[in-house]
């Protein structure tokens, strides 16, 4: 099994855990516990979660770290990253405030990276911290993009 497929199996398991386990997950989708068990099992290389099952279960696992697990794994497998789009409707208002926040978030990424590199290497804990700062910056950039899209559409 390829590393990408193994990552999908791990992501499936994390989603199922986030919902409350196999029995709970089966209650929220169209497939049963045994199918879900096969979907997460590395010993079942031909069994993967169907898209409608992912769509039913992933929102329910949003409190688990790394969410949305399967979506993130699919993005990585296809050379991309998942960036959450802001929930609030973009209004096209106050781009100055967003620009100031972007400058701060960019500085936070740089500061975290400099701190991590202070000893000449980055360990796993430091990498997670820097990646968290990067994710915050990317989410802000998605918000800025949504705001600009609203301005463009209103013109």
Coordinates of C-alpha atoms in Angstrom, one line a residue:
X1 CA 0.0 0.0 0.0
X2 CA 1.4 3.4 -0.9
X3 CA 2.1 6.0 1.8
X4 CA -0.8 8.1 0.5
X5 CA -3.2 5.2 0.9
X6 CA -1.8 4.4 4.4
X7 CA -2.4 8.1 5.3
X8 CA -6.0 7.7 4.1
X9 CA -6.5 4.7 6.3
X10 CA -5.1 6.6 9.3
X11 CA -7.3 9.6 8.5
X12 CA -10.3 7.4 8.3
X13 CA -9.5 5.9 11.7
X14 CA -9.1 9.4 13.2
X15 CA -12.5 10.5 11.7
X16 CA -14.2 7.4 13.2
X17 CA -12.6 8.1 16.6
X18 CA -13.7 11.7 16.3
X19 CA -17.3 10.6 15.9
X20 CA -17.1 8.2 18.9
X21 CA -16.0 4.9 17.4
X22 CA -17.3 2.4 14.9
X23 CA -20.8 1.9 16.4
X24 CA -21.4 5.6 16.7
X25 CA -20.1 6.3 13.2
X26 CA -22.3 3.6 11.8
X27 CA -25.3 5.3 13.3
X28 CA -24.5 8.5 11.3
X29 CA -24.0 7.1 7.8
X30 CA -25.3 4.5 5.4
X31 CA -22.7 1.8 6.1
X32 CA -22.3 -0.5 9.1
X33 CA -19.6 -1.1 11.6
X34 CA -17.9 -3.9 9.7
X35 CA -17.6 -1.8 6.5
X36 CA -16.2 1.1 8.5
X37 CA -13.8 -1.2 10.3
X38 CA -12.6 -2.5 6.9
X39 CA -12.3 1.2 5.7
X40 CA -9.8 2.0 8.5
X41 CA -7.9 -1.4 8.4
X42 CA -4.5 -1.5 6.7
X43 CA -5.1 -5.3 6.3
X44 CA -8.0 -4.4 4.0
X45 CA -6.1 -2.6 1.2
X46 CA -9.1 -2.5 -1.2
X47 CA -11.6 -0.9 1.2
X48 CA -11.9 2.8 1.5
X49 CA -14.6 5.1 2.8
X50 CA -17.0 6.3 0.2
X51 CA -17.3 10.0 -0.4
X52 CA -20.8 10.3 0.9
X53 CA -19.7 8.5 4.1
X54 CA -16.8 10.9 4.5
X55 CA -19.3 13.8 3.9
X56 CA -21.6 12.4 6.6
X57 CA -18.9 11.7 9.2
X58 CA -16.2 14.3 8.9
X59 CA -18.3 17.2 10.2
X60 CA -19.1 15.2 13.3
X61 CA -15.4 14.7 14.1
X62 CA -14.5 18.5 14.0
X63 CA -13.4 18.5 17.7
X64 CA -10.6 16.0 17.0
X65 CA -7.1 17.4 16.3
X66 CA -6.2 17.4 12.6
X67 CA -9.8 17.8 11.4
X68 CA -10.9 17.3 8.6
X69 CA -8.8 14.2 8.6
X70 CA -9.7 12.5 5.3
X71 CA -10.0 15.8 3.4
X72 CA -6.5 16.8 4.6
X73 CA -5.1 13.4 3.6
X74 CA -6.7 13.7 0.1
X75 CA -5.3 17.2 -0.3
X76 CA -1.8 16.1 0.7
X77 CA -2.0 13.0 -1.7
X78 CA -2.8 15.4 -4.5
X79 CA -0.1 17.9 -3.8
X80 CA -2.1 20.4 -1.9
X81 CA -3.2 21.5 1.5
X82 CA -6.6 22.1 3.2
X83 CA -7.3 25.7 4.1
X84 CA -10.5 26.4 6.0
X85 CA -12.7 29.1 4.3
X86 CA -14.1 31.5 6.9
X87 CA -17.7 30.8 8.0
X88 CA -18.8 34.5 8.1
X89 CA -20.2 36.0 4.9
X90 CA -17.5 38.3 3.4
X91 CA -18.7 41.9 3.3
X92 CA -15.8 43.5 1.5
X93 CA -15.3 45.8 4.5
X94 CA -12.1 47.0 6.2
X95 CA -9.3 45.6 4.1
X96 CA -6.9 47.7 6.2
X97 CA -7.7 45.7 9.3
X98 CA -7.2 42.4 7.4
X99 CA -3.9 43.7 6.0
X100 CA -2.7 44.6 9.5
X101 CA -3.7 41.1 10.7
X102 CA -1.8 39.5 7.8
X103 CA 1.3 41.4 8.7
X104 CA 1.1 40.2 12.3
X105 CA 0.4 36.6 11.3
X106 CA 3.3 36.6 8.9
X107 CA 5.5 38.0 11.6
X108 CA 4.2 35.2 14.0
X109 CA 5.3 32.6 11.4
X110 CA 8.7 34.1 11.1
X111 CA 9.1 34.4 14.9
X112 CA 8.1 30.8 15.5
X113 CA 10.5 29.6 12.8
X114 CA 13.4 31.7 14.1
X115 CA 12.7 30.3 17.6
X116 CA 12.6 26.8 16.3
X117 CA 15.9 27.2 14.4
X118 CA 17.7 28.8 17.4
X119 CA 19.5 25.5 18.2
X120 CA 20.1 24.8 14.5
X121 CA 17.4 22.2 14.1
X122 CA 13.6 21.8 14.2
X123 CA 12.1 19.0 16.3
X124 CA 8.6 17.6 15.9
X125 CA 7.1 19.8 18.6
X126 CA 8.6 22.9 17.0
X127 CA 7.4 21.9 13.6
X128 CA 3.9 21.5 14.9
X129 CA 4.0 25.0 16.4
X130 CA 5.3 26.6 13.2
X131 CA 2.8 24.7 11.1
X132 CA 0.0 26.0 13.4
X133 CA 1.2 29.5 12.8
X134 CA 1.3 28.9 9.0
X135 CA -2.3 27.4 9.1
X136 CA -3.5 30.6 10.9
X137 CA -1.9 32.7 8.2
X138 CA -3.4 30.6 5.4
X139 CA -6.9 30.9 6.9
X140 CA -6.5 34.7 7.1
X141 CA -5.4 34.7 3.5
X142 CA -8.5 32.7 2.6
X143 CA -10.6 35.3 4.4
X144 CA -8.8 38.1 2.5
X145 CA -9.5 36.3 -0.7
X146 CA -13.2 35.9 0.2
X147 CA -13.4 39.6 1.0
X148 CA -11.8 40.6 -2.3
X149 CA -14.1 38.2 -4.2
X150 CA -17.1 39.9 -2.6
X151 CA -15.8 43.3 -3.6
X152 CA -15.1 42.1 -7.2
X153 CA -18.6 40.6 -7.4
X154 CA -20.3 43.7 -6.1
X155 CA -18.5 45.9 -8.8

